[in-house]
Amino acid sequence: MLPAEIFSESRLPPNEAMDAVEVAIARVLTRALRMSVSVTISENMRITAYPETGEPVILSLDAIDRKLRRHLLHQIELELQRRRTLNEADRLRELRGVTAPGVISRITADGALFVSLEIADCYRRLILAGICPERFQPLHERGRYNLGSVKEFYITSVVPVVVNRKSAKVRILLNRTSKQLPRLLLQERSRISGIQCLKRIPGSSSIILTPKRIPKDVINSVGKELEEHLHVSILKTHR
């Protein structure tokens, strides 16, 4: 009943993939037959229905009509996709609160940016899709983005979402207005930790406090990236 590739394409551990299949089949048949159904898969699939009265009934796959089989296969694929998405979201959640460069791949009618992010992850590079809604874009940049241009983004959240009740995916929410963006860009480019951004008016200025001098070329590069002036002060320490 199940194509072999459905498991390999799920990229899930075998036990988890099998559990997803059992859950999906039991859920569909419980609704279709209007009685509790359990499913176990070892060498063979065992489907047991529990009528309100009488003994449990072992169901044969031959007793399931073709239309219901198609629906079962579709729901199995969705359950496998949902679990893969949850696994990916857990693995990628550590990206929240960091910056990443991204290529603008699409601009929607409402101004949202679809961005292709390149992230280094354990000796490999991941290409991930992110979205930056217009509300997270500085006013002076809105309507001025070009397809193919590269910008730095702050990753606000990484969450699994269901699209039209038909598919699941990981949504990476991006931000160009956060005051964390200039702080993190300065830290990454200067290798100086402890930098603070006390206040930011996107597209105008940011007030930066640093424990030691930041090279001028780093300040200029971040200011150019954000198109704003960085007011940098060195934190005074009392001896």
XYZ file of N, CA and C in Angstrom:
717
model
N 0.825 -1.213 0.000
C 0.000 0.000 0.000
C 0.855 1.257 0.000
N 2.003 1.211 0.692
C 2.831 2.407 0.833
C 4.057 2.310 -0.057
N 4.269 3.310 -0.946
C 5.493 3.320 -1.759
C 6.721 3.411 -0.869
N 7.775 2.662 -1.209
C 8.978 2.642 -0.379
C 9.612 4.014 -0.257
N 9.521 4.815 -1.341
C 10.185 6.121 -1.323
C 9.540 7.105 -0.351
N 8.321 6.810 0.091
C 7.644 7.740 0.993
C 8.412 7.856 2.313
N 9.108 6.779 2.714
C 9.882 6.808 3.951
C 11.230 7.482 3.743
N 11.889 7.173 2.637
C 13.201 7.780 2.388
C 13.079 9.283 2.175
N 12.009 9.703 1.502
C 11.824 11.129 1.248
C 11.457 11.893 2.515
N 10.936 11.198 3.512
C 10.546 11.886 4.754
C 11.766 12.349 5.545
N 12.912 11.695 5.342
C 14.154 12.023 6.043
C 13.972 11.971 7.573
N 13.122 11.049 8.023
C 12.889 10.853 9.448
C 13.525 9.543 9.895
N 13.882 9.414 11.184
C 14.333 8.119 11.703
C 13.242 7.074 11.453
N 13.607 5.826 11.157
C 12.603 4.790 10.825
C 11.488 4.658 11.849
N 11.829 4.672 13.144
C 10.797 4.517 14.171
C 9.795 5.664 14.148
N 10.300 6.884 13.964
C 9.403 8.042 13.925
C 8.546 8.031 12.673
N 9.131 7.639 11.537
C 8.369 7.565 10.294
C 7.260 6.530 10.413
N 7.568 5.382 11.020
C 6.558 4.340 11.183
C 5.455 4.802 12.114
N 5.822 5.485 13.191
C 4.815 5.995 14.119
C 3.902 7.007 13.423
N 4.475 7.854 12.555
C 3.674 8.836 11.823
C 2.659 8.144 10.924
N 3.067 7.049 10.281
C 2.158 6.295 9.408
C 1.028 5.696 10.237
N 1.372 5.099 11.368
C 0.342 4.496 12.221
C -0.667 5.539 12.693
N -0.170 6.688 13.128
C -1.049 7.757 13.625
C -1.961 8.270 12.518
N -1.410 8.483 11.323
C -2.202 9.019 10.216
C -3.308 8.050 9.802
N -2.970 6.766 9.698
C -3.973 5.777 9.293
C -5.061 5.654 10.351
N -4.666 5.587 11.610
C -5.649 5.460 12.692
C -6.575 6.667 12.728
N -6.017 7.856 12.526
C -6.830 9.073 12.562
C -7.876 9.068 11.431
N -7.434 8.743 10.232
C -8.343 8.766 9.077
C -9.436 7.712 9.214
N -9.049 6.485 9.578
C -10.038 5.415 9.672
C -11.001 5.625 10.837
N -10.531 6.208 11.934
C -11.429 6.501 13.058
C -12.533 7.462 12.624
N -12.164 8.467 11.826
C -13.178 9.412 11.334
C -14.073 8.777 10.293
N -13.476 7.997 9.374
C -14.252 7.422 8.276
C -15.222 6.353 8.759
N -14.777 5.532 9.722
C -15.609 4.418 10.197
C -16.439 4.777 11.419
N -16.158 5.960 11.995
C -16.884 6.435 13.176
C -16.775 5.457 14.340
N -15.580 4.922 14.504
C -15.266 4.079 15.656
C -13.768 4.135 15.886
N -13.353 3.801 17.100
C -11.929 3.837 17.400
C -11.185 2.786 16.580
N -10.015 3.203 16.081
C -9.191 2.308 15.278
C -7.753 2.431 15.757
N -7.081 1.291 15.905
C -5.650 1.300 16.226
C -4.885 0.630 15.094
N -3.643 1.081 14.899
C -2.807 0.546 13.818
C -1.430 0.248 14.379
N -0.927 -0.941 14.105
C 0.446 -1.287 14.457
C 1.123 -1.869 13.213
N 2.377 -1.487 13.034
C 3.140 -1.967 11.880
C 4.443 -2.575 12.382
N 4.642 -3.830 12.069
C 5.930 -4.475 12.321
C 6.360 -5.074 10.987
N 6.241 -6.370 10.844
C 6.477 -6.957 9.524
C 5.266 -6.728 8.631
N 4.095 -6.707 9.245
C 2.839 -6.457 8.522
C 2.066 -5.371 9.243
N 1.052 -4.871 8.558
C 0.194 -3.854 9.151
C -1.027 -4.530 9.768
N -1.323 -4.165 11.006
C -2.494 -4.712 11.693
C -3.411 -3.555 12.062
N -4.638 -3.597 11.532
C -5.629 -2.549 11.778
C -6.764 -3.159 12.584
N -7.017 -2.594 13.753
C -8.055 -3.115 14.632
C -9.095 -2.038 14.892
N -10.360 -2.380 14.629
C -11.467 -1.455 14.878
C -12.203 -1.899 16.137
N -12.685 -0.908 16.914
C -13.358 -1.198 18.176
C -14.775 -0.629 18.138
N -15.770 -1.467 17.733
C -17.165 -1.000 17.715
C -17.642 -0.689 19.137
N -18.713 0.110 19.216
C -19.251 0.443 20.539
C -19.754 -0.807 21.249
N -20.245 -1.761 20.472
C -20.691 -3.041 21.060
C -20.018 -4.174 20.300
N -19.771 -5.249 20.998
C -19.178 -6.404 20.347
C -17.671 -6.426 20.476
N -17.076 -7.432 19.884
C -15.646 -7.648 19.955
C -14.892 -6.782 18.948
N -13.609 -6.514 19.212
C -12.784 -5.806 18.225
C -12.741 -6.564 16.910
N -12.588 -5.812 15.827
C -12.604 -6.391 14.481
C -11.278 -6.086 13.796
N -10.656 -7.124 13.223
C -9.428 -6.927 12.455
C -9.822 -6.567 11.029
N -9.346 -5.438 10.552
C -9.692 -4.973 9.212
C -8.600 -5.360 8.218
N -9.027 -5.738 7.038
C -8.097 -6.040 5.950
C -7.970 -4.830 5.039
N -6.782 -4.634 4.489
C -6.594 -3.536 3.531
C -7.514 -3.690 2.333
N -7.854 -4.932 2.012
C -8.744 -5.174 0.867
C -10.134 -4.600 1.113
N -10.478 -4.405 2.406
C -11.810 -3.887 2.736
C -11.888 -2.372 2.605
N -10.747 -1.734 2.371
C -10.715 -0.278 2.241
C -10.828 0.089 0.765
N -11.831 0.890 0.427
C -12.040 1.202 -0.998
C -10.948 2.124 -1.528
N -10.883 2.216 -2.851
C -9.789 2.941 -3.513
C -9.766 4.415 -3.131
N -10.931 5.057 -3.024
C -10.991 6.480 -2.682
C -10.427 6.725 -1.290
N -10.785 5.854 -0.339
C -10.287 6.012 1.031
C -8.788 5.726 1.088
N -8.322 4.793 0.257
C -6.882 4.507 0.202
C -6.108 5.741 -0.254
N -6.627 6.419 -1.279
C -5.957 7.639 -1.759
C -5.906 8.692 -0.664
N -7.012 8.822 0.062
C -7.067 9.793 1.160
C -6.071 9.401 2.256
N -5.964 8.102 2.533
C -4.998 7.636 3.527
C -3.573 7.991 3.131
N -3.248 7.740 1.864
C -1.892 8.022 1.393
C -1.575 9.506 1.500
N -2.554 10.345 1.154
C -2.366 11.795 1.242
C -2.133 12.220 2.685
N -2.909 11.683 3.610
C -2.770 12.060 5.018
C -1.456 11.539 5.615
N -1.000 10.389 5.144
C 0.297 9.870 5.591
C 1.413 10.813 5.159
N 1.352 11.254 3.906
C 2.367 12.182 3.407
C 2.358 13.479 4.200
N 1.164 13.991 4.547
C 1.066 15.225 5.327
C 1.643 15.035 6.727
N 1.358 13.885 7.359
C 1.868 13.635 8.710
C 3.385 13.517 8.708
N 3.931 12.858 7.701
C 5.387 12.759 7.584
C 6.005 14.139 7.364
N 5.360 14.934 6.527
C 5.862 16.285 6.271
C 5.782 17.141 7.524
N 4.687 16.999 8.269
C 4.521 17.787 9.508
C 5.631 17.461 10.506
N 5.926 16.180 10.654
C 6.963 15.792 11.616
C 8.351 16.220 11.148
N 8.589 16.139 9.849
C 9.878 16.601 9.328
C 10.038 18.099 9.572
N 8.945 18.835 9.389
C 8.977 20.278 9.612
C 9.259 20.604 11.074
N 8.623 19.871 11.994
C 8.863 20.090 13.422
C 10.320 19.799 13.773
N 10.875 18.741 13.192
C 12.283 18.416 13.439
C 13.201 19.518 12.923
N 12.895 20.017 11.715
C 13.705 21.084 11.135
C 13.612 22.352 11.970
N 12.397 22.665 12.452
C 12.211 23.868 13.266
C 13.017 23.768 14.557
N 13.019 22.577 15.185
C 13.805 22.395 16.412
C 15.293 22.586 16.134
N 15.758 22.051 15.002
C 17.178 22.136 14.671
C 17.581 23.562 14.323
N 16.659 24.307 13.679
C 16.984 25.650 13.216
C 16.651 26.740 14.236
N 16.010 26.350 15.342
C 15.579 27.351 16.324
C 16.745 28.154 16.885
N 17.942 27.554 16.880
C 19.118 28.248 17.395
C 19.512 29.440 16.523
N 18.937 29.540 15.329
C 19.236 30.679 14.464
C 18.529 31.952 14.938
N 17.514 31.785 15.779
C 16.772 32.954 16.262
C 17.703 33.873 17.034
N 17.673 35.159 16.689
C 18.492 36.128 17.398
C 19.857 36.346 16.783
N 20.083 35.827 15.566
C 21.351 36.075 14.874
C 21.066 36.830 13.581
N 22.134 37.280 12.934
C 21.976 37.956 11.643
C 22.479 37.046 10.539
N 21.976 37.292 9.324
C 22.424 36.511 8.175
C 22.210 37.331 6.911
N 23.133 37.237 5.964
C 22.903 37.892 4.681
C 21.912 37.086 3.857
N 21.097 37.768 3.087
C 20.113 37.079 2.260
C 19.917 37.765 0.927
N 19.627 36.951 -0.080
C 19.348 37.465 -1.419
C 17.840 37.607 -1.585
N 17.378 38.772 -1.998
C 15.944 39.001 -2.191
C 15.514 38.276 -3.471
N 14.660 37.268 -3.297
C 14.256 36.432 -4.435
C 12.869 36.761 -4.968
N 12.026 37.401 -4.130
C 10.673 37.742 -4.582
C 10.140 38.869 -3.719
N 9.351 39.740 -4.321
C 8.697 40.834 -3.606
C 7.204 40.723 -3.888
N 6.397 40.573 -2.845
C 4.966 40.385 -3.027
C 4.253 41.726 -3.231
N 2.985 41.624 -3.592
C 2.197 42.830 -3.844
C 2.057 43.690 -2.593
N 2.070 43.058 -1.404
C 1.944 43.830 -0.157
C 3.305 44.256 0.397
N 4.366 44.078 -0.404
C 5.679 44.580 -0.016
C 6.564 43.628 0.761
N 6.075 42.426 1.069
C 6.893 41.463 1.807
C 8.038 40.954 0.930
N 9.163 40.710 1.571
C 10.339 40.213 0.853
C 10.523 38.733 1.132
N 10.660 37.945 0.073
C 11.064 36.556 0.231
C 12.568 36.510 0.001
N 13.268 35.921 0.958
C 14.723 36.019 0.993
C 15.356 34.639 1.050
N 16.387 34.430 0.260
C 17.158 33.198 0.288
C 18.374 33.416 1.184
N 18.409 32.712 2.317
C 19.471 32.870 3.306
C 20.501 31.755 3.151
N 21.757 32.097 3.319
C 22.814 31.094 3.311
C 23.428 31.042 4.707
N 23.272 29.889 5.376
C 23.680 29.737 6.764
C 24.736 28.644 6.879
N 25.829 28.926 7.589
C 26.842 27.902 7.849
C 26.349 27.020 8.984
N 26.397 25.695 8.779
C 25.901 24.763 9.785
C 26.748 23.495 9.772
N 27.642 23.377 10.770
C 28.443 22.168 10.933
C 29.134 21.733 9.638
N 30.031 22.561 9.177
C 30.865 22.264 8.011
C 30.102 22.187 6.687
N 28.860 22.647 6.677
C 28.111 22.712 5.423
C 27.347 24.018 5.396
N 26.801 24.330 4.249
C 26.040 25.570 4.113
C 24.603 25.229 3.757
N 23.662 25.800 4.530
C 22.245 25.572 4.291
C 21.662 26.759 3.536
N 20.820 26.480 2.563
C 20.079 27.528 1.878
C 18.648 27.473 2.394
N 18.236 28.513 3.106
C 16.929 28.546 3.751
C 16.104 29.716 3.224
N 14.795 29.568 3.291
C 13.898 30.627 2.835
C 13.367 31.411 4.018
N 13.431 32.730 3.933
C 12.906 33.593 4.988
C 11.968 34.630 4.395
N 11.208 35.278 5.270
C 10.293 36.332 4.823
C 10.437 37.544 5.737
N 10.484 38.719 5.107
C 10.565 39.978 5.850
C 9.329 40.805 5.495
N 8.301 40.824 6.371
C 7.097 41.615 6.096
C 7.422 43.099 6.025
N 6.569 43.859 5.385
C 6.822 45.280 5.209
C 6.950 46.003 6.545
N 6.222 45.544 7.564
C 6.277 46.222 8.873
C 7.650 46.097 9.517
N 8.456 45.143 9.075
C 9.806 44.970 9.601
C 10.870 45.529 8.663
N 10.445 46.410 7.767
C 11.367 47.077 6.849
C 11.426 48.567 7.202
N 12.613 49.162 7.232
C 12.702 50.606 7.501
C 11.914 51.401 6.460
N 11.314 52.491 6.900
C 10.472 53.291 5.993
C 11.236 53.729 4.747
N 12.515 54.102 4.914
C 13.264 54.638 3.775
C 13.640 53.555 2.756
N 13.492 52.266 3.139
C 13.833 51.174 2.224
C 12.624 50.611 1.497
N 11.448 50.825 2.036
C 10.250 50.223 1.443
C 10.042 50.700 0.009
N 9.789 49.736 -0.868
C 9.570 50.066 -2.274
C 10.851 50.290 -3.054
N 12.013 50.161 -2.397
C 13.289 50.412 -3.070
C 14.131 49.153 -3.241
N 13.628 48.025 -2.779
C 14.399 46.789 -2.882
C 14.400 46.274 -4.314
N 15.490 45.636 -4.686
C 15.623 45.057 -6.019
C 15.823 43.554 -5.921
N 15.240 42.825 -6.843
C 15.450 41.381 -6.894
C 16.938 41.094 -7.113
N 17.452 40.132 -6.363
C 18.856 39.757 -6.501
C 19.799 40.530 -5.612
N 19.316 41.603 -4.961
C 20.199 42.374 -4.081
C 20.385 41.636 -2.758
N 21.520 41.874 -2.111
C 21.862 41.189 -0.862
C 21.763 42.178 0.296
N 21.043 41.787 1.338
C 20.900 42.608 2.535
C 21.162 41.760 3.766
N 21.494 42.426 4.863
C 21.648 41.746 6.151
C 20.306 41.778 6.884
N 19.941 40.647 7.480
C 18.666 40.539 8.192
C 18.884 39.980 9.596
N 18.028 40.426 10.512
C 17.988 39.877 11.866
C 16.903 38.809 11.883
N 17.234 37.602 12.353
C 16.266 36.507 12.386
C 15.455 36.607 13.678
N 14.187 36.956 13.522
C 13.312 37.190 14.670
C 12.746 35.899 15.237
N 12.306 34.985 14.365
C 11.717 33.736 14.852
C 11.861 32.646 13.803
N 11.814 31.401 14.293
C 11.829 30.217 13.436
C 10.709 29.318 13.939
N 9.613 29.221 13.186
C 8.455 28.460 13.662
C 7.892 27.573 12.555
N 7.349 26.391 12.926
C 6.660 25.565 11.938
C 5.256 26.106 11.703
N 4.820 26.151 10.468
C 3.480 26.642 10.144
C 2.812 25.683 9.157
N 1.485 25.650 9.203
C 0.699 24.851 8.266
C 0.109 25.796 7.230
N 0.274 25.457 5.956
C -0.194 26.308 4.868
C -1.460 25.720 4.271
N -2.563 26.475 4.358
C -3.844 26.059 3.770
C -4.277 24.655 4.207
N -3.886 24.262 5.409
C -4.219 22.944 5.971
C -3.720 21.791 5.103
N -2.818 22.073 4.180
C -2.382 21.047 3.231
C -0.905 20.713 3.342
N -0.102 21.634 3.820
C 1.334 21.368 3.895
C 1.922 22.116 5.085
N 3.065 21.635 5.519
C 3.758 22.259 6.652
C 5.145 22.688 6.205
N 5.618 23.783 6.768
C 6.959 24.253 6.446
C 7.491 25.087 7.608
N 8.786 25.338 7.585
C 9.407 26.192 8.595
C 9.399 27.632 8.091
N 8.845 28.535 8.894
C 8.835 29.948 8.512
C 9.910 30.679 9.312
N 10.824 31.311 8.585
C 11.881 32.114 9.208
C 11.510 33.575 9.020
N 11.195 34.247 10.125
C 10.763 35.646 10.075
C 11.968 36.562 10.214
N 12.097 37.499 9.276
C 13.257 38.388 9.213
C 12.877 39.822 9.540
N 13.891 40.611 9.949
C 13.636 41.967 10.423
C 14.810 42.868 10.027
N 14.490 44.059 9.518
C 15.527 45.060 9.209
C 15.427 46.279 10.109
N 14.458 46.289 11.048
C 14.254 47.468 11.893
C 14.737 47.274 13.329
N 15.048 46.063 13.727
C 15.433 45.783 15.114
C 16.710 46.526 15.501
N 16.768 46.980 16.749
C 17.997 47.627 17.214
C 19.091 46.602 17.491
N 18.727 45.315 17.448
C 19.741 44.276 17.570
C 20.594 44.163 16.305
N 20.058 44.612 15.170
C 20.777 44.453 13.903
C 22.097 45.226 13.878
N 22.123 46.533 14.178
C 23.418 47.224 14.185
C 24.368 46.679 15.250
N 23.841 46.323 16.405
C 24.688 45.775 17.475
C 25.395 44.499 17.021
N 24.622 43.563 16.462
C 25.196 42.278 16.059
C 26.138 42.423 14.869
N 25.787 43.298 13.927
C 26.679 43.500 12.775
C 28.021 44.082 13.214
N 27.978 45.022 14.149
C 29.226 45.596 14.665
C 30.051 44.543 15.401
N 29.390 43.717 16.203
C 30.106 42.676 16.940
C 30.739 41.662 15.991
N 29.976 41.245 14.969
C 30.485 40.233 14.041
C 31.680 40.758 13.244
N 31.599 42.021 12.829
C 32.642 42.558 11.957
C 33.861 43.062 12.722
N 33.678 43.405 13.988
C 34.809 43.908 14.779
C 35.404 42.863 15.706
N 34.642 41.772 15.939
C 35.051 40.732 16.897
C 35.129 41.275 18.320
N 34.361 42.340 18.591
C 34.316 42.927 19.932
C 32.974 42.541 20.572
N 33.028 41.914 21.732
C 31.787 41.537 22.411
C 31.378 42.635 23.391
N 30.112 42.600 23.788
C 29.625 43.565 24.771
C 29.128 44.870 24.184
N 28.992 44.961 22.851
C 28.467 46.178 22.219
C 26.966 46.267 22.475
N 26.497 47.477 22.752
C 25.074 47.704 23.003
C 24.521 48.735 22.024
N 23.252 48.564 21.669
C 22.543 49.604 20.908
C 21.475 50.170 21.830
N 21.689 51.397 22.293
C 20.776 51.994 23.271
C 19.483 52.477 22.620
N 19.590 52.945 21.390
C 18.410 53.464 20.704
C 18.662 53.431 19.202
N 17.625 53.152 18.454
C 17.763 53.157 16.997
C 16.537 53.758 16.349
N 16.765 54.671 15.415
C 15.723 55.171 14.518
C 16.123 54.672 13.131
N 15.505 53.581 12.647
C 15.936 52.971 11.388
C 15.984 53.976 10.235
N 17.118 53.994 9.554
C 17.293 54.903 8.426
C 17.791 56.269 8.824
N 17.872 56.529 10.126
C 18.346 57.819 10.611
C 19.626 57.638 11.429
N 19.505 57.034 12.607
C 20.681 56.918 13.471
C 20.498 55.820 14.502
N 21.636 55.376 15.034
C 21.657 54.431 16.145
C 22.674 54.926 17.164
N 22.321 54.775 18.429
C 23.235 55.160 19.502
C 23.886 53.888 20.032
N 25.195 53.805 19.863
C 25.956 52.593 20.174
C 26.899 52.837 21.341
N 26.952 51.882 22.252
C 27.884 51.913 23.366
C 28.792 50.683 23.251
N 30.103 50.893 23.305
C 31.054 49.812 23.118
C 32.101 49.802 24.226
N 32.549 48.618 24.659
C 33.559 48.568 25.721
C 34.939 49.013 25.248
N 35.199 48.973 23.947
C 36.476 49.463 23.418
C 36.290 49.948 21.986
N 37.298 50.606 21.498
C 37.209 51.268 20.193
C 36.896 50.278 19.076
N 35.906 50.662 18.243
C 35.554 49.881 17.059
C 36.258 50.506 15.864
N 36.953 49.729 15.037
C 37.616 50.292 13.855
C 36.643 51.097 12.992
N 37.131 52.222 12.490
C 36.271 53.132 11.734
C 35.698 52.480 10.489
N 36.500 51.614 9.821
C 35.990 50.981 8.614
C 34.819 50.046 8.908
N 34.810 49.437 10.103
C 33.690 48.582 10.505
C 32.445 49.433 10.733
N 32.609 50.556 11.447
C 31.470 51.452 11.688
C 30.896 51.944 10.368
N 31.769 52.326 9.453
C 31.307 52.835 8.158
C 30.587 51.754 7.347
N 31.092 50.512 7.409
C 30.471 49.439 6.624
C 29.070 49.115 7.137
N 28.907 49.114 8.471
C 27.585 48.848 9.036
C 26.643 50.019 8.765
N 27.165 51.249 8.897
C 26.350 52.423 8.599
C 25.876 52.422 7.155
N 26.747 51.998 6.255
C 26.384 51.930 4.834
C 25.335 50.856 4.592
N 25.498 49.720 5.245
C 24.525 48.625 5.100
C 23.130 49.068 5.542
N 23.055 49.815 6.642
C 21.766 50.218 7.214
C 21.307 51.587 6.731
N 22.188 52.298 6.027
C 21.881 53.646 5.538
C 21.493 54.564 6.690
N 22.304 54.542 7.749
C 22.044 55.412 8.890
C 23.364 55.737 9.586
N 23.328 56.801 10.384
C 24.537 57.239 11.094
C 24.627 56.519 12.430
N 25.831 56.005 12.750
C 26.048 55.334 14.027
C 26.812 56.258 14.966
N 26.171 56.632 16.071
C 26.813 57.437 17.113
C 27.442 56.474 18.113
N 28.751 56.329 18.045
C 29.456 55.326 18.851
C 30.203 55.992 20.001
N 29.934 55.513 21.227
C 30.650 56.004 22.406
C 31.291 54.831 23.111
N 32.475 55.078 23.693
C 33.170 54.034 24.427
C 32.759 54.084 25.879
N 32.362 52.925 26.381
C 31.920 52.832 27.776
C 33.098 53.131 28.701
N 32.893 54.110 29.584
C 33.942 54.489 30.536
C 33.890 53.580 31.757
N 35.029 53.058 32.134
C 35.102 52.202 33.316
C 35.765 52.953 34.454
N 35.244 52.762 35.652
C 35.787 53.448 36.837
C 36.830 52.545 37.506
N 37.991 53.134 37.787
C 39.041 52.385 38.465
C 39.074 52.707 39.947
